[in-house]
XYZ file of C-alpha atoms in Angstrom:
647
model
C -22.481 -33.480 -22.192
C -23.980 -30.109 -21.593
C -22.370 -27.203 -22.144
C -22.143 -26.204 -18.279
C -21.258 -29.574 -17.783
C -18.111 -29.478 -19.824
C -17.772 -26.142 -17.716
C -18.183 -27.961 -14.557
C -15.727 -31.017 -15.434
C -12.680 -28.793 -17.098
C -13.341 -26.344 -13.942
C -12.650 -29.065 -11.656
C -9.836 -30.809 -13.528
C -7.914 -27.558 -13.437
C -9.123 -26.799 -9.690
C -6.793 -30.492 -9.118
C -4.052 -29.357 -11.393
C -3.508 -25.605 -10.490
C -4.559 -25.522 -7.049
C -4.879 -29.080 -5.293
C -1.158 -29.817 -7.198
C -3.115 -33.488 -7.753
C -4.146 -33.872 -11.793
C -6.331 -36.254 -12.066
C -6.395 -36.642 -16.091
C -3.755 -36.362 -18.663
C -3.446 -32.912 -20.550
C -4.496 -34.541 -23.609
C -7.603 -35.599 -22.298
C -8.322 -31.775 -20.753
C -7.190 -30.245 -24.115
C -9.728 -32.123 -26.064
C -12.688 -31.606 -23.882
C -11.467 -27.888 -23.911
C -11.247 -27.772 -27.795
C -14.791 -29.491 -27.926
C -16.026 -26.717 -25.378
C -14.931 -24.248 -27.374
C -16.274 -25.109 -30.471
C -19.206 -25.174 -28.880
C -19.368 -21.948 -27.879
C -18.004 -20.829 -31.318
C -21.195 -22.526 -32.764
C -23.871 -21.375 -30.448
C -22.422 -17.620 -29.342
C -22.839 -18.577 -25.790
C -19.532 -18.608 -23.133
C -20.755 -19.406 -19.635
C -19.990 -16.978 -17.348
C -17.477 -19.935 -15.388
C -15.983 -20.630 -18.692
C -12.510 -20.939 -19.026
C -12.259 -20.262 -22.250
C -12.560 -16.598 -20.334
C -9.180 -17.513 -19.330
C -6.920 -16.216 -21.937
C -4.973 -13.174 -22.694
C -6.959 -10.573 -24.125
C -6.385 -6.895 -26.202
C -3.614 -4.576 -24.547
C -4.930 -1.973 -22.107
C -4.368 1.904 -22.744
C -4.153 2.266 -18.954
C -5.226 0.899 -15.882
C -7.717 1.993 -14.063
C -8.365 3.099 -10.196
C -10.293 0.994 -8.191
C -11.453 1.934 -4.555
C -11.679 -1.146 -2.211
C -14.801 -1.621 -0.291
C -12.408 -1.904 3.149
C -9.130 -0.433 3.194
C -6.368 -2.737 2.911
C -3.377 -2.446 5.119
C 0.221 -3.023 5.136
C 2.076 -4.593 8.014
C 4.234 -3.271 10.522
C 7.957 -4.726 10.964
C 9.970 -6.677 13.873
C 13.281 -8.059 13.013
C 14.145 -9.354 16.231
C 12.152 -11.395 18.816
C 12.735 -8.470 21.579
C 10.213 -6.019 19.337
C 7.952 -9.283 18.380
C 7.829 -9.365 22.459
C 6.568 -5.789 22.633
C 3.934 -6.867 19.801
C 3.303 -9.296 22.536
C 2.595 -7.118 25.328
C 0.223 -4.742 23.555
C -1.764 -7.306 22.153
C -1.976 -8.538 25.745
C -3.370 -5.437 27.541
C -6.880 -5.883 25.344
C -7.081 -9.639 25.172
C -6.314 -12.131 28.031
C -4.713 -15.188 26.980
C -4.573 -14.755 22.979
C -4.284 -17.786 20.250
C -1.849 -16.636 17.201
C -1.288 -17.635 13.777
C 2.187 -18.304 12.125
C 2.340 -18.436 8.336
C 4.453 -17.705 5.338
C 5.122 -14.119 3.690
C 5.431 -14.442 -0.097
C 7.724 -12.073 -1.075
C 5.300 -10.613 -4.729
C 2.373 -8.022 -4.771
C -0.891 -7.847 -3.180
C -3.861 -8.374 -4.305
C -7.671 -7.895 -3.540
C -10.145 -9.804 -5.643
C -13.981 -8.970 -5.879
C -16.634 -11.563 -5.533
C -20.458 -10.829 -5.684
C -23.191 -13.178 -6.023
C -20.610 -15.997 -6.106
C -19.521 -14.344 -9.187
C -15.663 -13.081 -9.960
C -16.143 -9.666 -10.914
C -12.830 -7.626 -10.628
C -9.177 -7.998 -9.284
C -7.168 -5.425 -8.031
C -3.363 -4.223 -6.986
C -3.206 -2.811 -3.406
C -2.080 0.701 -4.773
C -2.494 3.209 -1.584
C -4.611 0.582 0.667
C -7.407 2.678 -0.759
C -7.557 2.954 -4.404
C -5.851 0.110 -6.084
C -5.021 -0.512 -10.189
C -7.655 -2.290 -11.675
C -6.063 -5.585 -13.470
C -8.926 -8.057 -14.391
C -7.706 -8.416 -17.243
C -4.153 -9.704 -16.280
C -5.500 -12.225 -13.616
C -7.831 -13.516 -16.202
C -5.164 -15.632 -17.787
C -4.228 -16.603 -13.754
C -5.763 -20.235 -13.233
C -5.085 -20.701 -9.285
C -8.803 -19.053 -8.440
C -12.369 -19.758 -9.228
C -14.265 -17.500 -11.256
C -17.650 -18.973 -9.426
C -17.947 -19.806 -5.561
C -20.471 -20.907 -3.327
C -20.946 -17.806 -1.249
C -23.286 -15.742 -2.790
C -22.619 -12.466 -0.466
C -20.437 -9.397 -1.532
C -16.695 -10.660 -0.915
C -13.114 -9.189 -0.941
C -9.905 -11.841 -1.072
C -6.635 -11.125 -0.117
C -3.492 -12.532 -1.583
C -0.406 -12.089 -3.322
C 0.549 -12.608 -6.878
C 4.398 -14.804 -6.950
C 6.100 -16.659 -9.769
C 7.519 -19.820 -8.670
C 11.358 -19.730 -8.594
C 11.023 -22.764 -11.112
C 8.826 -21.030 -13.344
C 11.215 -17.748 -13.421
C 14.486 -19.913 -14.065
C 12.309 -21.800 -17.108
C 11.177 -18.447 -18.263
C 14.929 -16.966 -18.704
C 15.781 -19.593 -20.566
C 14.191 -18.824 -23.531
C 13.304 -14.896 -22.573
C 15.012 -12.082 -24.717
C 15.558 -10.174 -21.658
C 15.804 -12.585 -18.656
C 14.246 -11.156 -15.218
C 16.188 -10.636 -12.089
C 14.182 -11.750 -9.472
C 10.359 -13.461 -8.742
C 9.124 -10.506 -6.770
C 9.672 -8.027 -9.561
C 8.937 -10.429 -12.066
C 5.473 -10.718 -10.541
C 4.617 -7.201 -10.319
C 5.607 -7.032 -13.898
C 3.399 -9.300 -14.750
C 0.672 -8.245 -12.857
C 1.078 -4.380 -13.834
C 1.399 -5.256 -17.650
C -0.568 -3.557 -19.974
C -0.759 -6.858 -21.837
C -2.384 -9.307 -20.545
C -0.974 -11.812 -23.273
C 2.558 -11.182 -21.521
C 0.921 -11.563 -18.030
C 0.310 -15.171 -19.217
C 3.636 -15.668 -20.582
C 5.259 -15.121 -17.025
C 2.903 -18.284 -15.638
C 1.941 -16.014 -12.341
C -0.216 -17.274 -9.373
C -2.211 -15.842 -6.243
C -1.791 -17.558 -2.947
C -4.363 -16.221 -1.258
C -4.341 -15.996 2.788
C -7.232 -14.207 3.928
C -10.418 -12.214 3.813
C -10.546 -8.512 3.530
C -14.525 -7.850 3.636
C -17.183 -9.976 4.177
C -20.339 -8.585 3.642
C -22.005 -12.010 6.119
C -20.782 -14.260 8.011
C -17.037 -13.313 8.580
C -14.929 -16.140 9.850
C -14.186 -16.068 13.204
C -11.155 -17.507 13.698
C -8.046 -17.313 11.072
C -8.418 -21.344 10.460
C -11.816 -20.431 9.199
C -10.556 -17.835 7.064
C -8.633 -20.783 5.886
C -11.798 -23.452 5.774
C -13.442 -20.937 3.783
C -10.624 -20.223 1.689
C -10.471 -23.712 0.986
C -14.018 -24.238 0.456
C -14.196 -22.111 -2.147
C -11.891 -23.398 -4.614
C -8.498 -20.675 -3.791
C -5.204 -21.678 -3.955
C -3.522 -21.827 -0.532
C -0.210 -22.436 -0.178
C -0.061 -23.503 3.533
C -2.429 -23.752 6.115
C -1.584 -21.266 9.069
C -0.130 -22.925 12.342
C -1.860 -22.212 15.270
C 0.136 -21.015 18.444
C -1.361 -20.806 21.673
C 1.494 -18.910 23.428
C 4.509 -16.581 22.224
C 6.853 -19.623 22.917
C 5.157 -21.249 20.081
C 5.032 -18.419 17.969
C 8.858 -18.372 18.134
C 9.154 -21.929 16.853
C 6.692 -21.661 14.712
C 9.068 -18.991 13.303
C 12.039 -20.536 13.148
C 10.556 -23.186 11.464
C 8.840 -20.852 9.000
C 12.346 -19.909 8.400
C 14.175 -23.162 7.661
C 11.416 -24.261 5.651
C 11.569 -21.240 2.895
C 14.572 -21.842 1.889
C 13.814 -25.008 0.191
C 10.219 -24.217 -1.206
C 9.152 -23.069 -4.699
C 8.154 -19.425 -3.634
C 10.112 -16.522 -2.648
C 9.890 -15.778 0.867
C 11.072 -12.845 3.129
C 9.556 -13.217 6.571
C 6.611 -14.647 8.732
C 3.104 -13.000 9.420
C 1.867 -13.214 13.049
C -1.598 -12.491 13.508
C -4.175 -12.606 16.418
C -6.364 -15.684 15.731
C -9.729 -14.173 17.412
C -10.582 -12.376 14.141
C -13.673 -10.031 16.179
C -10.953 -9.063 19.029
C -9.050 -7.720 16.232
C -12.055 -4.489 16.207
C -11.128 -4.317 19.619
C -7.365 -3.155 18.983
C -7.826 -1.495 15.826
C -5.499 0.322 13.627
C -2.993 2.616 13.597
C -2.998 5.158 10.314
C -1.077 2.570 8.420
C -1.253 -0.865 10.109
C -3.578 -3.273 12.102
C -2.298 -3.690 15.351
C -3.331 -6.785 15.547
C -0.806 -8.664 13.215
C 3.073 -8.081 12.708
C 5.435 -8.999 9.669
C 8.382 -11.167 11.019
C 11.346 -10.020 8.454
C 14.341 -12.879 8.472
C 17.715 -10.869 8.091
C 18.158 -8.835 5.195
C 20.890 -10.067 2.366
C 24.130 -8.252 2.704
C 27.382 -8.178 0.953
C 30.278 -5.598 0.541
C 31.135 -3.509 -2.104
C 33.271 -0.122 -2.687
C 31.904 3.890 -2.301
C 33.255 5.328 -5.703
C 31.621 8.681 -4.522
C 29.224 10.614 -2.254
C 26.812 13.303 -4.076
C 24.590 15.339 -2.217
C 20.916 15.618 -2.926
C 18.363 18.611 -2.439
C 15.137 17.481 -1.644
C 11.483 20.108 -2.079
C 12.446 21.250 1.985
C 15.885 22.243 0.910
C 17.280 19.426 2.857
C 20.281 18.004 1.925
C 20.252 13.751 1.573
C 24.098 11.954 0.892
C 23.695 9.292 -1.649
C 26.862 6.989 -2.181
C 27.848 5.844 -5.493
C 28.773 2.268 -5.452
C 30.954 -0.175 -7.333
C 28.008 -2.520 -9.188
C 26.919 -5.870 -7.050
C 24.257 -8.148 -7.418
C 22.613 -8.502 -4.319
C 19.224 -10.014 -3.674
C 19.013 -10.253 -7.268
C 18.953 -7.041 -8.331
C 22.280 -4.565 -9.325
C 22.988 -2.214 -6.841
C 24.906 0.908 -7.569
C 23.646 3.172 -4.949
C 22.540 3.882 -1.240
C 21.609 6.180 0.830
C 22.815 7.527 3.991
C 21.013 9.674 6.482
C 23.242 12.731 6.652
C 26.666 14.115 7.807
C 26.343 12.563 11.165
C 25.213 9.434 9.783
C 28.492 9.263 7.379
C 30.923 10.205 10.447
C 29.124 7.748 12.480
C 29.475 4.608 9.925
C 32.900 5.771 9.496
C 32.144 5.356 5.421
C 34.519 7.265 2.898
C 35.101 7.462 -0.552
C 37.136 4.288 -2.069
C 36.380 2.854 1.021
C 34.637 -0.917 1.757
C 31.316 -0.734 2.758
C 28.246 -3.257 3.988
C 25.479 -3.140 2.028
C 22.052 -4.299 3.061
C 19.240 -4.707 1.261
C 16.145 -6.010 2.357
C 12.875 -4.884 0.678
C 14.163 -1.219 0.168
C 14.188 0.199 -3.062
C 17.232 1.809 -2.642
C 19.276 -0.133 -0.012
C 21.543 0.979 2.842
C 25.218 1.648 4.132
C 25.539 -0.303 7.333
C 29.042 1.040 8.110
C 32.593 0.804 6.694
C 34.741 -2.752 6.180
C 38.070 -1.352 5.059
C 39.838 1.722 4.381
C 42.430 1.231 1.448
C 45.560 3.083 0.399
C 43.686 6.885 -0.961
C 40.509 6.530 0.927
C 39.353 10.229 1.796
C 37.082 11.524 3.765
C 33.578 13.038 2.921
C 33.790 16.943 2.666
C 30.665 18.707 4.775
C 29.244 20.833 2.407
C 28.847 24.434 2.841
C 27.171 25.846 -0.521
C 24.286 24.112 -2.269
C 25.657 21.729 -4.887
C 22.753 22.953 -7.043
C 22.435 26.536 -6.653
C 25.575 27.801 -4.431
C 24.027 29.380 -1.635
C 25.492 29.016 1.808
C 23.615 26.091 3.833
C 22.413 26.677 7.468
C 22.806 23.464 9.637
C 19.319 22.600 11.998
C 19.826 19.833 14.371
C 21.769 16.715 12.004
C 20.347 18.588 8.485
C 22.044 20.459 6.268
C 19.605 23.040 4.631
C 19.510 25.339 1.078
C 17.537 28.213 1.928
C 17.102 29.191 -2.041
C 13.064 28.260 -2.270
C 13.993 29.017 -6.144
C 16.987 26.485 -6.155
C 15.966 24.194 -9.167
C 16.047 21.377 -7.259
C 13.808 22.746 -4.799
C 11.460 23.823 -7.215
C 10.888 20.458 -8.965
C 10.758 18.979 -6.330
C 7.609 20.746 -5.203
C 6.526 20.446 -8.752
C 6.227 17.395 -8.788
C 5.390 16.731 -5.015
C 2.089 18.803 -6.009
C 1.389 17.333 -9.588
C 1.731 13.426 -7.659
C -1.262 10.850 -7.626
C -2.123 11.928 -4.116
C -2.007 15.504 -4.376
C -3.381 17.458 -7.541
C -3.228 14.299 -9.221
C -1.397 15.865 -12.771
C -0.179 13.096 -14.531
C 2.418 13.529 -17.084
C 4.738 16.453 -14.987
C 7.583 14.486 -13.475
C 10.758 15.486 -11.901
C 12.256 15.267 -15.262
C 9.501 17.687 -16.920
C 9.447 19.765 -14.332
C 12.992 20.477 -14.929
C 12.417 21.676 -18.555
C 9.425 23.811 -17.164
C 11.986 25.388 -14.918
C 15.271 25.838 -17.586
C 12.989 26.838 -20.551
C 9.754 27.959 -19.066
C 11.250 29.827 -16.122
C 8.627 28.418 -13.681
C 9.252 28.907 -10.253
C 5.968 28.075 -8.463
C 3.831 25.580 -8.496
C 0.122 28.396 -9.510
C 2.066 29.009 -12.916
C 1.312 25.736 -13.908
C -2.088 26.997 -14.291
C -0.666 30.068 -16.513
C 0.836 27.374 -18.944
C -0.969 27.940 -22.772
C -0.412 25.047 -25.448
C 2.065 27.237 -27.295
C 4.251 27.366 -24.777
C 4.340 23.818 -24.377
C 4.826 23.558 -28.281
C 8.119 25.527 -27.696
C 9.239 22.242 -25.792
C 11.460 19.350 -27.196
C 8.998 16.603 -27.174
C 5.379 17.750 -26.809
C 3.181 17.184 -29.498
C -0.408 17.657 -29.943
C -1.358 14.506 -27.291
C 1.269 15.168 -24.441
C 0.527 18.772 -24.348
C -3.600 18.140 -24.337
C -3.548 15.902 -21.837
C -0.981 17.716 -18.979
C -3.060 20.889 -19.737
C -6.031 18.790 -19.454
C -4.803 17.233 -16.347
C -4.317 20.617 -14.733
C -7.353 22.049 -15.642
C -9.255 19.376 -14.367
C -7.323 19.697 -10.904
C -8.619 23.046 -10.363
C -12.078 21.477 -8.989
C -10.185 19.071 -6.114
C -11.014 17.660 -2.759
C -9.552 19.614 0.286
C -7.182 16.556 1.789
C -5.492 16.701 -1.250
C -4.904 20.313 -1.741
C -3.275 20.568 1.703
C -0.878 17.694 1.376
C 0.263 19.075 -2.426
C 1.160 22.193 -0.583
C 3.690 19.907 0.924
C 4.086 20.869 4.816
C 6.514 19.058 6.378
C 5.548 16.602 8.651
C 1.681 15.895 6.478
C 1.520 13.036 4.586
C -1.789 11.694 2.882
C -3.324 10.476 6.510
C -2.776 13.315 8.452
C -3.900 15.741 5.350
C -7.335 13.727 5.577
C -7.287 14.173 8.890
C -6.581 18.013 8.846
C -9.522 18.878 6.026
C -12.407 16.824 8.075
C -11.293 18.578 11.446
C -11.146 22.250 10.079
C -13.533 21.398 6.869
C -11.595 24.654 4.749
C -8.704 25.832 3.892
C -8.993 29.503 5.672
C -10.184 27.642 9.049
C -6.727 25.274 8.682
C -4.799 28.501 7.697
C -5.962 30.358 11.128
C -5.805 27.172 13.377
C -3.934 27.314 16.576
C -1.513 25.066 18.183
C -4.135 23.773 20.793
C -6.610 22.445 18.131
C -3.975 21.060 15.970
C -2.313 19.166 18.997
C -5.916 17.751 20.025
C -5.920 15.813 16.911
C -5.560 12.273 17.562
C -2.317 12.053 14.895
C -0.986 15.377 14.999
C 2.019 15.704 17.131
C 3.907 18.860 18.702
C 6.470 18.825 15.938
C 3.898 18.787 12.871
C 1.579 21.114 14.734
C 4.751 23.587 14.642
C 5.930 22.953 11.075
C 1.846 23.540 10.146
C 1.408 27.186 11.925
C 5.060 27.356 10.778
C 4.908 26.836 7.056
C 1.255 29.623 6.905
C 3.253 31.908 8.754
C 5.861 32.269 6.008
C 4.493 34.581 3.315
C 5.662 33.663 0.293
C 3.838 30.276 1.279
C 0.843 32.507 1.864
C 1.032 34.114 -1.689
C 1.717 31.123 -3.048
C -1.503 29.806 -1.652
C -3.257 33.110 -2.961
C -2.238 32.875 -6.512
C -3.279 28.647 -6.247
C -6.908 30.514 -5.603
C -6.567 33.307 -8.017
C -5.591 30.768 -10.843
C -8.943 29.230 -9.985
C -8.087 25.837 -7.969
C -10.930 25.297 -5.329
C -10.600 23.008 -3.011
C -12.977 21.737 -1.055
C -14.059 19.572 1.749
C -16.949 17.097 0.297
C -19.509 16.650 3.283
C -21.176 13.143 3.495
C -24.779 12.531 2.771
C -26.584 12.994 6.160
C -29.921 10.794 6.686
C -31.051 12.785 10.141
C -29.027 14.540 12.971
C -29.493 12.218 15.874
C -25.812 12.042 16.298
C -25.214 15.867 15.572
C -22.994 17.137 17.454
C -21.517 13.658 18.852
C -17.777 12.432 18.593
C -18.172 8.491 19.011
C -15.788 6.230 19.642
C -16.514 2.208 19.177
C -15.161 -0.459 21.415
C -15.889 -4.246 21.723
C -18.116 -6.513 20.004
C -21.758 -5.675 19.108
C -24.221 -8.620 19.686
C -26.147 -8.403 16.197
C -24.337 -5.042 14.123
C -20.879 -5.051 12.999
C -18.920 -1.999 14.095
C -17.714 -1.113 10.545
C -21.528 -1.040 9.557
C -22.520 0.899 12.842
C -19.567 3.994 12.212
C -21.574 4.321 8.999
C -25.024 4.440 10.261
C -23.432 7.189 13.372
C -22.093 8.993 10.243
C -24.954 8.860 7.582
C -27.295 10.698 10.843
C -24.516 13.376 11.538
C -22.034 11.742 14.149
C -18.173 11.707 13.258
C -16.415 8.564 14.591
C -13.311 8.582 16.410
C -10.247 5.844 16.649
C -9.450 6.517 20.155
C -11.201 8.305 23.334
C -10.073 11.715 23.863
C -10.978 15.078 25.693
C -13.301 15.869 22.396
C -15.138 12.726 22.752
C -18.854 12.873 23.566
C -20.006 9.408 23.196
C -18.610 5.372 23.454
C -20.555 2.841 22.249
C -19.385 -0.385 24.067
C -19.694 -3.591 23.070
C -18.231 -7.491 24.349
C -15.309 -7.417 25.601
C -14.680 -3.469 25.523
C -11.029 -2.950 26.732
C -8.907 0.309 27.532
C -11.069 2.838 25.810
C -13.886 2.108 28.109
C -11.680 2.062 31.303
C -10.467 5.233 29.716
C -14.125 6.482 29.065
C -15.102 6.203 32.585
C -12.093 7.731 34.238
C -12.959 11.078 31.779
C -16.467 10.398 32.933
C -17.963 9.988 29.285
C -21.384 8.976 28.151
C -21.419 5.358 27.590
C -23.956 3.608 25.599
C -24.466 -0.362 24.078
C -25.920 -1.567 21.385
C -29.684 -1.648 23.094
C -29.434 1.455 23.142
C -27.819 2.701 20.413
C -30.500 1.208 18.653
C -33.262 2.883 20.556
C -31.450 6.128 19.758
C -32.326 5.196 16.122
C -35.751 4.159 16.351
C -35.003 0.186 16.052
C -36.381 -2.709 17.826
């Protein structure tokens, strides 16, 4: 035999065993064609690029690192009961008439997004923000449930999630030195390793269930996502069950549900998603999920356990967050000692007190949640209402169900903003946490976040713990944040209300900093995701001016941030705010917002009183009704390409 025909055979013996779950040789007879392939290669230098010899753990990473997807992957928005799937039901209904659904499993692990191009494997990747993901090739190397070589030969993005079978886990802590709690961690630990020989240890697979970027020919149902899927040699666990009305959906649920409980894979809910994958386009996205698909959660675990105490936490706003101190109690496989609870209304309201039974539920919450008291016993007492900060002692002010410090220099306060501004998303200065930014405050006497920029190595020599490397690379880290993009400067500054989406939003509507500072309320509330209440807390929080001299001294220590303009072809769209609807005949609407862009347009999600120009394709729905009623320009794809110069 060749050597790509050795490749060939093992590939497809281990495409039967890991993926098909149908062997068709014993392991002996694998193993010595393997040995024989690798000696082989050992002899004449030369691994094939499909080799699985590729397949094994290799040398421990320093880091991981970032990887940007080429389209944005999305998490999925919650029902827990069949009234809200109903109202899923209704608004997929007002764009398509007489929709087909899908039913399948949710695996309960971490996401993934693996990279095909050419029909070559090139890259695999963790979720991270939807955007920018963790880079971990190297982990799912030693991963044997997905082909390294397909047939399609276009540029191709997988989706799928990384679980340890519940079999594999309880065979694992047999043996293990430190046994792991539950599959769903004990995926993402594998996954995340910096090892990729300990990766292999934990036996992790991908089930993969469907197609994040195509760059030709995109399915057009989610049975061909499927086909395909199949087709191309990934593991699937089950096909998707097609429903052609809610009814169906609901059974196909309830089934869904019955069923996980005796399968090999941890399970927390069902995904419903619209079958007509180019309708999808037509309803779009909100700023964190497709509206086209919904995450059925089955009921969360619960159990009761005892409050030993309630402490009160001060967050970067000042506001003040009850957490209750619990007895210990496995729950969902993990030891729970903690949960949180709204505020002082919230405590009254769930009736919970110290010594007191309480329901716990945890569901996929990191922390879980008081659901309301059991059973008072003999000494239960009541929660006291704070009226001094636990932290610094000044006198709290009450605003609608919040308690409030109103020290900006409380410590709590001030590391908290620390290291809300130092974060991943914001300045991006690795190696300042909470805990750090405690000793900057205690020993260092930092109060703002601009001194950071006034720290010298010696002072960080006079700190327990920081040597030569730790110090280089946080001053490192915050000299290099100096030269940052806009979006990320205004949500470090940490106004209530802007998170990472609406931060975006903010720096490609004003493009500065000194237009955002001097906005009004009327251009904030035209945005399409600012609201009244974060269009307040904005002019709000620039108003104050110790925010304003804090944003002064950011500038004066040398930080510029700035809004990076896109590479403009021509300026036929100059001018235009375009919003896309329907299906384009020939040009996919993903590819034609980046053509309106590239000649000077700016693309918009939804039709508003700024927008200048729809482009309407098949099957255009609401936003062209709501087009014509505000008596906008309306163009299709004829002549969208005639705008361009194309036949």
């Amino acid at each position: 035999m060749t050597m790509q025909e050795m490749v060939d055979q093992l590939n497809k013996w281990a495409h039967e065993y890991y993926v098909l779950d149908n062997p068709s040789v014993e392991d002996r007879e694998y193993d010595a064609l393997y040995d024989k392939l690798k000696r082989l290669e050992e002899q004449t230098g030369e691994v094939l690029f499909d080799s699985p010899t590729r397949r094994v753990g290799g040398e421990p990473l320093k880091s991981f690192n970032r990887h940007e997807h080429i389209s944005r992957l999305y998490s999925l928005d919650k029902a827990v009961t069949f009234e809200e799937l109903d109202a899923f039901f209704t608004r997929i209904k007002k764009v398509v008439p007489n929709p087909e659904y899908t039913a399948e499993y949710k695996f309960d692990g971490l996401t993934m997004c693996l990279t095909y191009e050419g029909g070559r494997f090139v890259r695999a990747s963790t979720r991270g923000n939807g955007v920018v993901g963790e880079d971990v090739t190297a982990q799912c190397l030693t991963i044997k449930s997905f082909p390294l070589s397909i047939d399609y030969k276009g540029t191709l993005e997988v989706k799928g999630e990384a679980v340890i079978r519940l079999s594999v886990l309880a065979k694992y802590n047999e043996t293990a030195a430190e046994p792991l709690k539950n599959a769903r961690n004990a995926a993402a630990g594998a996954i995340r390793n910096l090892d990729p020989a300990v990766t292999a240890t934990r036996k992790p697979e991908i089930m993969f269930y469907d197609i994040n970027y195509m760059s030709e020919g995109m399915p057009a149902t989610q049975q061909e996502c499927y086909d395909f899927l199949h087709k191309n040699g990934f593991k699937v666990f089950k096909d998707p069950v097609l429903c052609r009305n809610e009814d169906e959906v609901k059974d196909a649920i309830n089934s869904i549900e019955l069923s996980r409980r005796e399968i090999d894979v941890l399970t927390d809910g069902a995904v419903v998603k619209l079958n007509n994958v180019p309708a999808r386009d037509v309803i779009g996205f909100t700023d964190k999920f497709p509206r086209w698909a919904v995450a059925y959660k089955f009921e969360a675990e619960e159990s009761v356990t005892t409050v030993k105490e309630v402490r009160w936490q001060v967050g970067r706003t000042g506001k003040l967050t009850p957490l209750a101190e619990l007895e210990p109690m496995e729950l969902a496989g993990v030891t729970v000692r903690r949960a949180t609870l709204n505020n002082y209304g919230d405590i009254i309201r769930k009736d919970v007190k110290v010594g007191s039974k309480v329901l716990i539920r945890r569901s996929n919450e990191v922390i879980p949640e008081i659901l309301g008291a059991v059973e008072h016993v003999q000494g239960s007492a009541d929660v006291e209402k704070p009226d001094k900060c636990p932290v610094c002692g000044t006198t709290l002010y009450e605003t609608g169900a919040n308690l409030f410090c109103p020290n900006r220099m409380c410590k709590m306060r001030v590391t908290g903003r620390v290291q809300h501004f130092c974060s991943k998303d914001a300045m991006d200065i690795e190696g300042v946490s909470e805990m750090t930014a405690g000793v900057f405050y205690d020993k260092l006497h930092l109060r703002e976040c601009s001194q950071l920029y006034a720290l010298t190595a010696d002072m960080l020599y006079s700190l327990e713990g920081f040597k030569d490397k730790k110090t280089d690379n946080i001053l490192g880290a915050i000299a290099k944040s100096k030269d940052c993009d806009l979006s990320r400067f205004i949500y470090a500054l940490g106004i209530e209300g802007v998170g990472k989406v609406a931060a975006a939003d903010l720096a490609a509507a004003f493009g500065s900093l000194k237009s955002l500072m001097s906005a009004d309320r009327d251009s904030l509330i035209a945005m399409d995701n600012i609201g009244e209440i974060t269009a307040d807390g904005i002019i709000k929080w620039f108003s104050l001016p110790e925010n304003i001299a804090e944003v002064e001294a950011l500038l004066s220590a040398g930080v510029v941030p700035v809004q990076k303009q896109k590479q403009v072809k021509s300026n036929i769209f100059a001018g235009q705010s375009v919003v896309l609807t329907g299906t384009l005949p020939t040009c996919k609407r993903s590819q034609a917002q980046k053509i309106i862009e590239e000649n000077g347009g700016v693309c918009q999600s939804s039709v508003t009183s700024k927008t200048t120009l729809v482009l309407a394709g098949e099957e255009a729905g609401s936003k062209l009704d709501k087009a014509k009623k505000l008596g906008i320009k309306i163009i299709d794809e004829a002549e969208f390409k005639s705008m361009l110069g194309i036949e």
